[in-house]
Every structure is written in structure tokens, then in C-alpha cells.
CSV table of C-alpha atoms and ligand atoms in Angstrom, one decimal:
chain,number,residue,atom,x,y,z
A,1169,UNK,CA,93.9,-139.9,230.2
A,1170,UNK,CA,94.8,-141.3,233.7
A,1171,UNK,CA,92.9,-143.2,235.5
A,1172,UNK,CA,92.6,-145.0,238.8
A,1173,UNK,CA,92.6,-148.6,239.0
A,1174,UNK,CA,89.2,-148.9,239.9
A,1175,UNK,CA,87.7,-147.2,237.3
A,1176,UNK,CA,89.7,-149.5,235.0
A,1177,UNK,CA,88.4,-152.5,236.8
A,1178,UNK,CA,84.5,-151.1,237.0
A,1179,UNK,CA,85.1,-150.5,232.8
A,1180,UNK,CA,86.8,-154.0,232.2
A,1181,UNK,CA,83.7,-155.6,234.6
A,1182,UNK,CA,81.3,-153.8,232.7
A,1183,UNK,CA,81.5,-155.6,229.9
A,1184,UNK,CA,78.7,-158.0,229.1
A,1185,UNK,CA,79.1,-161.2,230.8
A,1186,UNK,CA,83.1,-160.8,231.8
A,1187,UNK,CA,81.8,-160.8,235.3
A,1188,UNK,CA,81.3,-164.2,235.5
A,1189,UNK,CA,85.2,-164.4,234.2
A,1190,UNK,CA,87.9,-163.5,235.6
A,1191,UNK,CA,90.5,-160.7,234.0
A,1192,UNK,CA,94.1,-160.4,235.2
A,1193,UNK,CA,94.8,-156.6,235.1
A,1194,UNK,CA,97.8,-156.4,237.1
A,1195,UNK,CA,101.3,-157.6,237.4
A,1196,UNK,CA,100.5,-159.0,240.5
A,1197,UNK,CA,97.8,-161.3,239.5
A,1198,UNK,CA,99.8,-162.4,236.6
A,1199,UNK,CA,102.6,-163.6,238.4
A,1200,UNK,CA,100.6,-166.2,240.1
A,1201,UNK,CA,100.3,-167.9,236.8
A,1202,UNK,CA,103.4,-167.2,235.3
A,1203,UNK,CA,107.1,-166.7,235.7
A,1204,UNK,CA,107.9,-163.6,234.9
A,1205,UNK,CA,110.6,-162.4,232.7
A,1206,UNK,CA,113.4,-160.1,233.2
A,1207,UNK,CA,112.1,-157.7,230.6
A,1208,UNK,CA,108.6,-158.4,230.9
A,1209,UNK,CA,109.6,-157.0,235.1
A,1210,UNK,CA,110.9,-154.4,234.0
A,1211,UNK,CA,107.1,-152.9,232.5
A,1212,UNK,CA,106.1,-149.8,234.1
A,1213,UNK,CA,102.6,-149.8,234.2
A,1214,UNK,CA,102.5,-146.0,235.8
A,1215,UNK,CA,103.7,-144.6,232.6
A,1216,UNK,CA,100.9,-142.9,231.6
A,1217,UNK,CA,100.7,-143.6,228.0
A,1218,UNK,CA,100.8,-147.3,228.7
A,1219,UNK,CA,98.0,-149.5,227.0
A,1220,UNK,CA,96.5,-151.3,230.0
A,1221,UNK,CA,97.3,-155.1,231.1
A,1222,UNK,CA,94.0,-157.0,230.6
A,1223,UNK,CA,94.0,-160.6,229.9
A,1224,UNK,CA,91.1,-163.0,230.4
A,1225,UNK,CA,91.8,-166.2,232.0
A,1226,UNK,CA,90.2,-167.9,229.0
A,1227,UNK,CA,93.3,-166.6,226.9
A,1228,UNK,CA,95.7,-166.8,229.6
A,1229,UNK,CA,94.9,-170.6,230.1
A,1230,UNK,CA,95.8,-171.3,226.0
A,1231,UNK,CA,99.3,-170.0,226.9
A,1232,UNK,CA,102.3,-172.7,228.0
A,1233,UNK,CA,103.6,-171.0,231.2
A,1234,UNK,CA,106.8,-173.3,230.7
A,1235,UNK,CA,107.1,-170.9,227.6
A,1236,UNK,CA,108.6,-167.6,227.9
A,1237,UNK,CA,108.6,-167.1,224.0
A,1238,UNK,CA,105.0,-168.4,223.8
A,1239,UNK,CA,103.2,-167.1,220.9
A,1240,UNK,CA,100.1,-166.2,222.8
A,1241,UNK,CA,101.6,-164.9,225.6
A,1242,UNK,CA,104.0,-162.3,223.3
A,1243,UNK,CA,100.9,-161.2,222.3
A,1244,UNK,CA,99.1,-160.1,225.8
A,1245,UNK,CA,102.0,-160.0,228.4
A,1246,UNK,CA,103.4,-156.5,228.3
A,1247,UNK,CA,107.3,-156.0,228.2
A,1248,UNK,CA,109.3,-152.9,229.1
A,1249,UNK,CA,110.3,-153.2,224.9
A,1250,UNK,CA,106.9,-151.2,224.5
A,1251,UNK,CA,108.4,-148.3,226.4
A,1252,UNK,CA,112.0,-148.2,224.7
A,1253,UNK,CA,112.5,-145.1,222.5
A,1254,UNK,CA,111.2,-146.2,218.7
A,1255,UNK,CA,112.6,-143.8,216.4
A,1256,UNK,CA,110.6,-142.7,213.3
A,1257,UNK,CA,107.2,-144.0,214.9
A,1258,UNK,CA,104.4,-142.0,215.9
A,1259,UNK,CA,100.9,-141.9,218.0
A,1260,UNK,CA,98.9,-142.0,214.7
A,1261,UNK,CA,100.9,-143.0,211.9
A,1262,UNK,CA,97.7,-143.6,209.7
A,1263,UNK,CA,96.6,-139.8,210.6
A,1264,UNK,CA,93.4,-141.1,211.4
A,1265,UNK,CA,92.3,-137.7,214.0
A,1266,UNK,CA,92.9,-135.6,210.3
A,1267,UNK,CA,90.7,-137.9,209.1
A,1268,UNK,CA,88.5,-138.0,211.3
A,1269,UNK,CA,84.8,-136.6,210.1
A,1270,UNK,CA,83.1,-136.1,213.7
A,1271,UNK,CA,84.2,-137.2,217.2
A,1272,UNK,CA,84.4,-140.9,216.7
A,1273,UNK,CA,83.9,-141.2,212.8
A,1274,UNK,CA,87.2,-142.1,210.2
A,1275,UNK,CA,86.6,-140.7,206.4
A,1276,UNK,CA,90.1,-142.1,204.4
A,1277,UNK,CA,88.8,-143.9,201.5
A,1278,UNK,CA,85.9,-143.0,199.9
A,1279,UNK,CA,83.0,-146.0,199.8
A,1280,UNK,CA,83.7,-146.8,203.6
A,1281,UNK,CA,84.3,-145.4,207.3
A,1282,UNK,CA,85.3,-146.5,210.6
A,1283,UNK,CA,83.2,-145.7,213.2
A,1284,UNK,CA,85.0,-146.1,217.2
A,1285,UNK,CA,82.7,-147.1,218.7
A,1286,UNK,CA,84.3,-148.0,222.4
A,1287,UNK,CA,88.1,-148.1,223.2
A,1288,UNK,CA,87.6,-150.6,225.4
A,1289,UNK,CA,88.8,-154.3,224.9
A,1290,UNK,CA,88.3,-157.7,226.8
A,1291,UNK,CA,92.5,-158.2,226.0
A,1292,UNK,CA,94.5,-155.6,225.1
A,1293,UNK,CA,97.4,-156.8,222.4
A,1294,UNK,CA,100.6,-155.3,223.1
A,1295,UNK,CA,100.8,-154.8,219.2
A,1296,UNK,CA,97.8,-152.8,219.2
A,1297,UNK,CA,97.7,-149.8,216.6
A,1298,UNK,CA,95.5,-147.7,217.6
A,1299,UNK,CA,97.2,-147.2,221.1
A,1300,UNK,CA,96.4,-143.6,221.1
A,1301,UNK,CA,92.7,-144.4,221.7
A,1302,UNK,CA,92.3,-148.1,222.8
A,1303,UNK,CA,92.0,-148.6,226.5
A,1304,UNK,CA,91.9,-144.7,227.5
A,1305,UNK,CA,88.9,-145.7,229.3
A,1306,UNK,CA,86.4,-142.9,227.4
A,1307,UNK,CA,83.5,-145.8,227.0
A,1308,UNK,CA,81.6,-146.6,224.5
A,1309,UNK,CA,80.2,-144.2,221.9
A,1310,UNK,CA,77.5,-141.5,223.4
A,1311,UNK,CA,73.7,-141.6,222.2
A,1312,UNK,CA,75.1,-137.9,220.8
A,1313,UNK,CA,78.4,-139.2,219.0
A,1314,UNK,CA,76.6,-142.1,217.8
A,1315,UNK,CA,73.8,-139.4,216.0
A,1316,UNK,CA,76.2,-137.3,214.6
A,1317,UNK,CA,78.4,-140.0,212.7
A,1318,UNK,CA,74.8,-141.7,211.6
A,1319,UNK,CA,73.6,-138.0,210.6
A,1320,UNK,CA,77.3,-137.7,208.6
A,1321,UNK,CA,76.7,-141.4,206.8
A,1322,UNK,CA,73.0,-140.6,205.9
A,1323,UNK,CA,74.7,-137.3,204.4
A,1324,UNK,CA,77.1,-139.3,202.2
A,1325,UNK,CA,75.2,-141.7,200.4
A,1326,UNK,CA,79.0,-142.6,198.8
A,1327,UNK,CA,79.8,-144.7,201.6
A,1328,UNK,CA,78.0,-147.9,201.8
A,1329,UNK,CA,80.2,-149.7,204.5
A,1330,UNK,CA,80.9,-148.6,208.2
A,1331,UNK,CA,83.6,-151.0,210.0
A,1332,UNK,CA,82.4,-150.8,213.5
A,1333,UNK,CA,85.8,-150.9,215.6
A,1334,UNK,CA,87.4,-149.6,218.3
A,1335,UNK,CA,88.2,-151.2,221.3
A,1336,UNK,CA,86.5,-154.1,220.9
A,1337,UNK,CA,82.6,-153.4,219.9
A,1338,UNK,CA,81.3,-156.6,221.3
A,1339,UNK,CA,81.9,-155.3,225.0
A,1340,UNK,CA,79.1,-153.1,224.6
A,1341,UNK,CA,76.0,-155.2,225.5
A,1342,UNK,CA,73.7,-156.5,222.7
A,1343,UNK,CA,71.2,-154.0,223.6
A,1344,UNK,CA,73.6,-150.6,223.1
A,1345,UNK,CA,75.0,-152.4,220.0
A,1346,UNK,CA,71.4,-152.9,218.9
A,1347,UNK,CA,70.5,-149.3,219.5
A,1348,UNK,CA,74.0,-148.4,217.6
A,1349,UNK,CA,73.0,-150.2,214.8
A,1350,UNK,CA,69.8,-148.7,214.7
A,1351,UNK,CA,70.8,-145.8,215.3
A,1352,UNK,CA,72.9,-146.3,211.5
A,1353,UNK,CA,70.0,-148.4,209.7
A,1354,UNK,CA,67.5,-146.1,210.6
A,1355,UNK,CA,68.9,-143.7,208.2
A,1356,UNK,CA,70.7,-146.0,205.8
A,1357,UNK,CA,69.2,-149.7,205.3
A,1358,UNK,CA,71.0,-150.2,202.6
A,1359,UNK,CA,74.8,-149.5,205.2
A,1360,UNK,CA,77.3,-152.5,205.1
A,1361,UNK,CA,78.5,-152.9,208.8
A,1362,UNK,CA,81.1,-154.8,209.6
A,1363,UNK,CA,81.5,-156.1,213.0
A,1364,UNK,CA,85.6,-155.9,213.4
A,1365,UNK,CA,85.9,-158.0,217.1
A,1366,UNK,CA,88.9,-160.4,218.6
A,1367,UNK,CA,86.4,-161.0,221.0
A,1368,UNK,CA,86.3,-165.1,219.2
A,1369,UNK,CA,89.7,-164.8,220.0
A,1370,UNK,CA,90.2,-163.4,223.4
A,1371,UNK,CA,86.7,-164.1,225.1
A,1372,UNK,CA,84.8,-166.7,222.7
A,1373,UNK,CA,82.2,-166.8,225.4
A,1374,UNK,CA,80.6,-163.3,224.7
A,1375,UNK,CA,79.3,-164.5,221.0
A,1376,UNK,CA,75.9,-166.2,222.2
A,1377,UNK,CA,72.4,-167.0,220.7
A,1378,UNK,CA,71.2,-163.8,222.2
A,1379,UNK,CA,73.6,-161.7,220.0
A,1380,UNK,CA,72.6,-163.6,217.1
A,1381,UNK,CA,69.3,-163.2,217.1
A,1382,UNK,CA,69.4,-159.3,217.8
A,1383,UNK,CA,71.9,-158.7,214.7
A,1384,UNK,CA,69.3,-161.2,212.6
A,1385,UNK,CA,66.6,-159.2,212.9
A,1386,UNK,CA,68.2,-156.2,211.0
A,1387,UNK,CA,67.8,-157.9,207.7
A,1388,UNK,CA,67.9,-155.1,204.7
A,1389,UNK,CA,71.6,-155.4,204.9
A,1390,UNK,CA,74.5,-157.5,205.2
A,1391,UNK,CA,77.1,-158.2,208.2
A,1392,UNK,CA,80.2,-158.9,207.9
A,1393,UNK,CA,82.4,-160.4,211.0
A,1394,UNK,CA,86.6,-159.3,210.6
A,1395,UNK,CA,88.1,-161.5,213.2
A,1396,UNK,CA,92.1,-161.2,214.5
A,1397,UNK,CA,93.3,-164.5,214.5
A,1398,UNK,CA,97.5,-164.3,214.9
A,1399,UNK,CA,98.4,-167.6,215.4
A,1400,UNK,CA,96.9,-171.5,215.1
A,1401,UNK,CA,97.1,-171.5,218.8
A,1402,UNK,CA,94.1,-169.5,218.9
A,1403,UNK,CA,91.4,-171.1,217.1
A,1404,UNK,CA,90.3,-173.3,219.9
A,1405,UNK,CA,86.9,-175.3,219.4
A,1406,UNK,CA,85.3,-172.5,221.5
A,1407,UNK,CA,86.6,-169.8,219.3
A,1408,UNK,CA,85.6,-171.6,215.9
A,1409,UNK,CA,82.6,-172.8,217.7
A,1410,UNK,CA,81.4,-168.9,218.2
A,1411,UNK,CA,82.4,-167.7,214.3
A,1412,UNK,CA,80.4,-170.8,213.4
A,1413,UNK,CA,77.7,-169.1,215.0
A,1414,UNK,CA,77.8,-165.9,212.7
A,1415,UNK,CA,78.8,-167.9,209.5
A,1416,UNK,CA,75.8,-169.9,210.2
A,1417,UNK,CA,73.3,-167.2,210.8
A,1418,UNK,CA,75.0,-165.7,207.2
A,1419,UNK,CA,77.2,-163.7,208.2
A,1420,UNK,CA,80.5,-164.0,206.5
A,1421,UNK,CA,83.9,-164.3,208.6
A,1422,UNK,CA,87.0,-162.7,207.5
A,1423,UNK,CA,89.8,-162.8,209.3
A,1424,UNK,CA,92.8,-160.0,210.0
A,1425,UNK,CA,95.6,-161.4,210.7
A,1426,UNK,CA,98.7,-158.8,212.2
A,1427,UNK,CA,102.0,-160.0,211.2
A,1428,UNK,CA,104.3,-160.1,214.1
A,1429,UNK,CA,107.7,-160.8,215.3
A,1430,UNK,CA,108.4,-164.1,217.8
A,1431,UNK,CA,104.6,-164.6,217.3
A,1432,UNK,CA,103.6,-165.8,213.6
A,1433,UNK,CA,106.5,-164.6,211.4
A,1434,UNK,CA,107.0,-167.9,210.2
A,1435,UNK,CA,106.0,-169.3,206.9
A,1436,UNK,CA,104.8,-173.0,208.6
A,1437,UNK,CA,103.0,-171.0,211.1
A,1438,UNK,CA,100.9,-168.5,209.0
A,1439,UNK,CA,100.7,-171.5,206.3
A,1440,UNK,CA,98.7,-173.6,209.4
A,1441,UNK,CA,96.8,-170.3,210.3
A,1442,UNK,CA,95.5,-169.9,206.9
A,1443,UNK,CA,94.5,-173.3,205.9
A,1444,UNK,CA,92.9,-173.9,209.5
A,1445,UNK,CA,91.1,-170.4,209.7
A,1446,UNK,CA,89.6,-171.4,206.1
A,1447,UNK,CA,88.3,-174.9,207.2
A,1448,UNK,CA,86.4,-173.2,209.3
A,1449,UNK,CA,84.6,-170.9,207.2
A,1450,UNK,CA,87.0,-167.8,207.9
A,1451,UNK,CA,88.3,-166.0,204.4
A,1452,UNK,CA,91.8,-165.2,205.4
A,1453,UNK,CA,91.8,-161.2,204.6
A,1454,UNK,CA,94.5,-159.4,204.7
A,1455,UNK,CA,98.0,-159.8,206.1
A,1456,UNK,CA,98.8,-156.8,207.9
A,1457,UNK,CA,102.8,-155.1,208.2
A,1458,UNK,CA,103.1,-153.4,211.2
A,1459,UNK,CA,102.1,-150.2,211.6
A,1460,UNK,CA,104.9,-147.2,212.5
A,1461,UNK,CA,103.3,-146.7,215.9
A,1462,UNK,CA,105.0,-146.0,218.9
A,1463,UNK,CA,105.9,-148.6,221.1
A,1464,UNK,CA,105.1,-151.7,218.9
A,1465,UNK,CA,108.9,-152.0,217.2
A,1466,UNK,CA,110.0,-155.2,218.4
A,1467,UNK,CA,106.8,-156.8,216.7
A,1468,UNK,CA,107.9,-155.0,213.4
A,1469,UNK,CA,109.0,-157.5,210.4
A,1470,UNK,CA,111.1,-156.5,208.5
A,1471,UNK,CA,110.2,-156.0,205.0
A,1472,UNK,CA,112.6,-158.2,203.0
A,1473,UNK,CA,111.1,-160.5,205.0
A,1474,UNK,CA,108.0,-160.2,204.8
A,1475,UNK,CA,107.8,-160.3,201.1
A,1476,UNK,CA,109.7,-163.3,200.8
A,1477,UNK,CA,107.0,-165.1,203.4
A,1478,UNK,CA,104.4,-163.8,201.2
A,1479,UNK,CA,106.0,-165.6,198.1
A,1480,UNK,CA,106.3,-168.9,199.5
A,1481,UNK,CA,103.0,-168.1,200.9
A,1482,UNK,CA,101.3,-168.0,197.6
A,1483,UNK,CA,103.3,-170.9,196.5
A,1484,UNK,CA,101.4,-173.2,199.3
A,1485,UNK,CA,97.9,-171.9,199.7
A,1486,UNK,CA,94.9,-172.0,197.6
A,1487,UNK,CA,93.6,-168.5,196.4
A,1488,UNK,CA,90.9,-168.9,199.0
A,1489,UNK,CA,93.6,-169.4,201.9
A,1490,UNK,CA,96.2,-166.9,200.6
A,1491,UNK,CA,95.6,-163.3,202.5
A,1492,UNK,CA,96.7,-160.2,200.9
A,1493,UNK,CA,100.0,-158.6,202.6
A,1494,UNK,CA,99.3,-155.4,203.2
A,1495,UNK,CA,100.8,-152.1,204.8
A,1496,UNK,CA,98.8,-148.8,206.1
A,1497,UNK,CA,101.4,-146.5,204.8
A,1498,UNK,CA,102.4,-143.6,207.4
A,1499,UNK,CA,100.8,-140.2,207.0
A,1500,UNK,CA,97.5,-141.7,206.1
A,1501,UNK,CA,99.0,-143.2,203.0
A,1502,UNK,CA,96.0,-145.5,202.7
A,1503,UNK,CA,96.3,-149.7,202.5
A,1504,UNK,CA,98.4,-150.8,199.4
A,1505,UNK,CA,99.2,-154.6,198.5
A,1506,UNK,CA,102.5,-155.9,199.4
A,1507,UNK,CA,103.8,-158.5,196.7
A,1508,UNK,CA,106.9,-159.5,195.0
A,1509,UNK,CA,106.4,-157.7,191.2
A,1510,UNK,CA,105.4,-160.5,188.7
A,1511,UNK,CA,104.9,-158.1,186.2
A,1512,UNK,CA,108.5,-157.1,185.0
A,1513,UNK,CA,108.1,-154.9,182.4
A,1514,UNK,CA,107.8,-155.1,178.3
A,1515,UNK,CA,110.4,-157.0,176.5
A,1516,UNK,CA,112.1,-155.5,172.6
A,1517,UNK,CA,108.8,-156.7,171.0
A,1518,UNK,CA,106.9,-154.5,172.7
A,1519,UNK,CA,105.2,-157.7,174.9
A,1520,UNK,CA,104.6,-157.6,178.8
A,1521,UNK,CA,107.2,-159.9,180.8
A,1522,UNK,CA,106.4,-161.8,183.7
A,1523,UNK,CA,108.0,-163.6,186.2
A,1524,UNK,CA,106.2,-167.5,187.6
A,1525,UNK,CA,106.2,-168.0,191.1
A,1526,UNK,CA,108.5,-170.5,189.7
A,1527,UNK,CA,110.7,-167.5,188.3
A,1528,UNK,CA,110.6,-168.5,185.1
A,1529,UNK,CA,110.2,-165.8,182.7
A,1530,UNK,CA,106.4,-166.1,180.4
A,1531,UNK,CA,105.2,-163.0,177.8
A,1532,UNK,CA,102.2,-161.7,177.2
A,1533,UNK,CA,101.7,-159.9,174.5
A,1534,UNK,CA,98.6,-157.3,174.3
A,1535,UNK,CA,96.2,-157.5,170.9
A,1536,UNK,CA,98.0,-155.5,168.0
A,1537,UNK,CA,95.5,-153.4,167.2
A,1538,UNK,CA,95.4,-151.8,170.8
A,1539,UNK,CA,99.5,-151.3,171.3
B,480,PLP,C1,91.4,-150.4,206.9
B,480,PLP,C2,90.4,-149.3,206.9
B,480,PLP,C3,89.2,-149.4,206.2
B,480,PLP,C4,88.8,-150.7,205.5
B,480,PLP,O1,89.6,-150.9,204.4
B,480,PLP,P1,89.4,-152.2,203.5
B,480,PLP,O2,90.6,-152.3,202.6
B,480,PLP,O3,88.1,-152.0,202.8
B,480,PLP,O4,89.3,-153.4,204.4
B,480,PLP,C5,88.3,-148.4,206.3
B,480,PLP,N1,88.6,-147.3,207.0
B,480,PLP,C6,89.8,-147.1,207.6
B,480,PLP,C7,90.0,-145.8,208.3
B,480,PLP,C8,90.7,-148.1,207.6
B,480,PLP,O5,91.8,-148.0,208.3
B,481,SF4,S1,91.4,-156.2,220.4
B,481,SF4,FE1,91.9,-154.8,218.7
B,481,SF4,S2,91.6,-152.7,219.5
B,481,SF4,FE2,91.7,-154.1,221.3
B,481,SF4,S3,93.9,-154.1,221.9
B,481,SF4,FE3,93.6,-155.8,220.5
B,481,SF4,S4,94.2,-154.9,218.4
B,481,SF4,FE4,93.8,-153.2,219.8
């Protein structure tokens, strides 16, 4: 969808509070606070199927302008590599408009949906998946598409967790969020919601008492806040400062981290991320391979190496700082675990054979009555 850049100002001043911030949204603006480089230039932000440039000066101001390979910066500064030709990827690898139940709704697995419920964002990553919706500038869900999906999960009493997610669901104001997540409750007190935001991230600011207090009041349920935390860098006191909030009004933090290339594909890096997101109260989640979408290649890990940082990851982390590696597999594969195989196979006797993390080689044999 093409829009003029004033509508995509109005949308981005919308958001709740961001007035009082400012927002670099062009290339212009950006280059008063930093160098750019060559291929960073070379963006063309006229391509229509370009994810905007939106970057709040809060985030901009964690980022070492003396650092073109910052890990921040990688993250938000958009680069001409995003419009390079990226063979075997696609608009929506994990087929999620098949999928999709009713305008804004995502049935794949069956205990649990994703609703959309804005495409808009504070900051838009340059590694963002769901490219083919976020920052298209269609708003936040409608009083109408907001019905039907509720309608759809009071129909399915198998599902008894909705991942609010989009965009960024904490640019809607706390008083269309509240009519959102009455608008599920209503029909479904019993619903899991889980508030999926990198607004701790890229806009700590927007998580006040006001927030809390409206999501408290809709007790019959749990919460659930899934940050995106990518790299140490970001959890500044502000940031653990507003999941604090949440954690302390019971809401459990998870965090979902994205593993990326030049950013945090580094075992000291993610090892720091881990152990620092879990001192302060965030469960390290999963570990995400990237997705096969188009324009995102040059974040892509390869796999080889990915595994191997998940081995040595589970070497130094506790179980409650190691994340699970996962992939999204293409063609709406679904999420699968990404390890190195422990379990080897059955030995002559019959017995299982495992590998340690040490590599030695253990058996375990099952009862012999059950063989
Ligand atoms: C990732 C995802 C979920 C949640 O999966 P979990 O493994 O439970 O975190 C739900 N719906 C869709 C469409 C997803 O992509
Ligand atoms: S905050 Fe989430 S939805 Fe928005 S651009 Fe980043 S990854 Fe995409």
C-alpha cells in the first residue's frame, strides 16, 4: 500500500505518548546523527515494498555513531542489502494469509492464535518477518475485525491463548487496548493473552502506571508479556525498569530473541543477553532462526552455525537462561526445536545411546519388560 509521507508521520504521531518524542523517519533526519554508509546510501526508500524507516531517538541515542557495525544500529538503520534479489525467500514464508481464520486472526497450531492487531510499530527492525503486513499503514484492528476474531475464539473453545501481535500492540492507546481485550474476555474469561511488544525495547517510556492498572483490572486470566530483546545493549535501566513494571504487577516476561547476523550471532554476546535478561526477571524463550522472508538475507545465520552456538550455549547457561533455538519452517511448517541430537540411537543390546554435552557416549537402557 503506498502512502504519502504525511500519512506515515500522522500514523507514527499517533501513537500514545510518541508526540512528546521525537521519531527519525527519513534519511535526511538520520544523517544529522550519523554518518552514513555507502550501502546504507544506497537504500531506496520509494521502493514500494520497503518497510518504513522509523527510529525513536530513545533507541537511536543507545547506538555508538563512531560505529558503523553497531549492533543496534544493524538492527534499525535500513541498507540497500534489504532490496538485493534473495533467492528461495518469500513474502510469507510461514503461509500465515492460508492460515489466516478471519481478516486479522492466525489459526496454525491448535491451543493458540495470533491475533494482528495494528501493523504499526514505534521502530521498525530491518529483520522484521512479517514485512508483508508491518508498517503498511492499515491501523489498528477495527471495532468490526476485532468482533469477528473474538466471535471465531469464543467459537473454539480449543484455543485458550491469543498472542496479541502485529505491529507493535502497545501503539494503540490503553483505552483501544482495553476495549480489545474486552472485546476477547467478554466472551472468553478464561483466554490467555499474551501481550507480544518491543516497545521495552524501542520506546521503554510507553509502559506506564496507567497501562498497568487497566490490564490489572481484567483479573479472570493471565498475561503474559513476550519481549524482543537482540542484544545486551538494549536492556537499559529504562527498559528493565518498564518489564519490572509488568513482572511486578504478575505478569510474567518472556523474552524472543531473533538471531541475527553482525548483531548477536556470537556466543559471548547471546551468553551476556541470556544471563542479564534473566536477572531481570525475563525467561529467555526461544531463539529464533531467521525466517525465509524476502529481504532479510544478510541477517540469516547459517545453520551449522547456529547449532554449534546453541551447544556451547547449553554448556554455559543454567536451564532457566538457556532459550530454545528454534525455526518457523517455510510453508507454514510450524516451530520445531533446533538442537544438536543427544539421543544417537540404540546400541547391539537393544539400549538407547546418548551423547554428553561433553560427547562422551552414556546408555540407557529401557525396563525389560517394556522392550
Ligand atoms: C509462534 C506462533 C504462535 C506461538 O507459538 P508458541 O510456540 O506457543 O510460542 C502462535 N501462533 C502463530 C501463528 C505463531 O507464529
Ligand atoms: S517491533 Fe516486531 S513487528 Fe515491529 S518491526 Fe520490529 S519485529 Fe516487526
Amino acid at each position: 500500500m503506498a502512502l504519502d509521507e504525511n500519512s506515515r508521520l500522522r500514523y507514527t504521531m499517533h501513537m500514545h505518548k510518541i508526540h512528546d518524542t521525537a521519531v527519525i523517519t527519513s534519511k535526511e533526519t538520520l544523517q544529522d546523527h550519523l554518518v552514513l554508509t555507502e550501502e546504507e546510501l544506497a537504500f531506496d526508500p520509494s521502493i514500494n515494498s520497503s518497510l518504513p524507516l522509523s527510529i525513536p531517538s530513545y533507541f537511536l541515542n543507545l547506538i555508538d555513531p563512531q560505529n558503523p557495525d553497531d549492533p543496534l544500529r544493524k538492527q534499525v538503520v535500513p541498507s540497500v542489502n534489504e532490496q538485493l534479489p534473495d533467492l528461495g525467500a518469500m513474502k510469507d514464508p510461514l503461509a500465515e494469509v492460508s492460515h489466516s481464520v478471519t481478516e486479522r486472526l492466525i489459526h496454525r497450531y491448535p491451543a493458540r492464535v495470533a491475533f494482528l492487531t495494528t501493523d504499526i510499530c514505534p521502530m521498525y527492525c530491518r529483520h522484521c518477518f512479517r514485512r508483508r503486513f508491518t508498517g503498511t499503514f492499515q491501523g489498528p484492528a477495527s471495532e468490526k475485525q476485532t468482533e469477528e476474531a473474538a466471535q471465531y475464539v469464543a467459537d473454539h473453545r480449543q484455543v485458550t491463548e491469543i498472542l496479541f501481535t502485529g505491529g507493535d500492540v502497545l501503539t494503540l492507546s490503553d483505552s483501544r487496548l482495553e476495549q480489545m481485550i474486552r472485546a476477547f474476555r467478554s466472551k472468553r474469561p478464561d483466554l490467555i493473552i499474551r501481550i507480544c511488544t518491543r516497545m521495552p525495547a524501542s520506546y521503554p517510556m510507553r509502559i506506564t502506571d496507567g497501562l498497568i492498572t487497566m490490564l490489572k483490572q481484567f483479573d479472570t486470566a493471565p498475561f503474559y508479556l513476550m519481549t524482543q530483546f537482540n542484544h545486551p545493549k538494549e536492556l537499559t535501566e529504562q527498559a528493565t525498569g518498564a518489564v519490572n513494571r509488568f513482572v511486578d504487577a504478575g505478569i510474567p516476561a518472556m523474552n524472543q530473541t531473533v538471531l541475527l547476523s553482525g548483531v548477536n550471532d556470537e556466543v559471548s554476546v547471546l551468553e551476556d543477553l541470556c544471563n542479564k535478561l534473566l536477572f531481570n526477571r525475563i525467561k529467555p524463550y526461544y531463539l529464533f532462526q531467521g525466517d525465509l522472508v524476502e529481504g532479510t538475507a544478510h541477517f540469516r545465520v547459517p545453520l551449522e552455525k547456529g547449532l554449534a552456538l546453541e551447544e556451547e550455549l547449553r554448556k554455559r547457561l543454567s536451564g532457566l537462561a538457556m532459550p530454545v533455538y528454534a525455526i518457523d519452517l517455510p510453508n507454514g511448517g510450524g516451530k520445531v526445536p533446533l538442537s544438536r541430537a543427544y539421543l544417537i540411537g540404540k546400541n547391539a543390546e537393544n539400549a538407547w545411546l546418548f551423547k554428553t554435552t561433553e560427547g562422551e557416549i552414556r546408555t540407557y537402557p529401557d525396563p525389560l519388560t517394556q522392550r
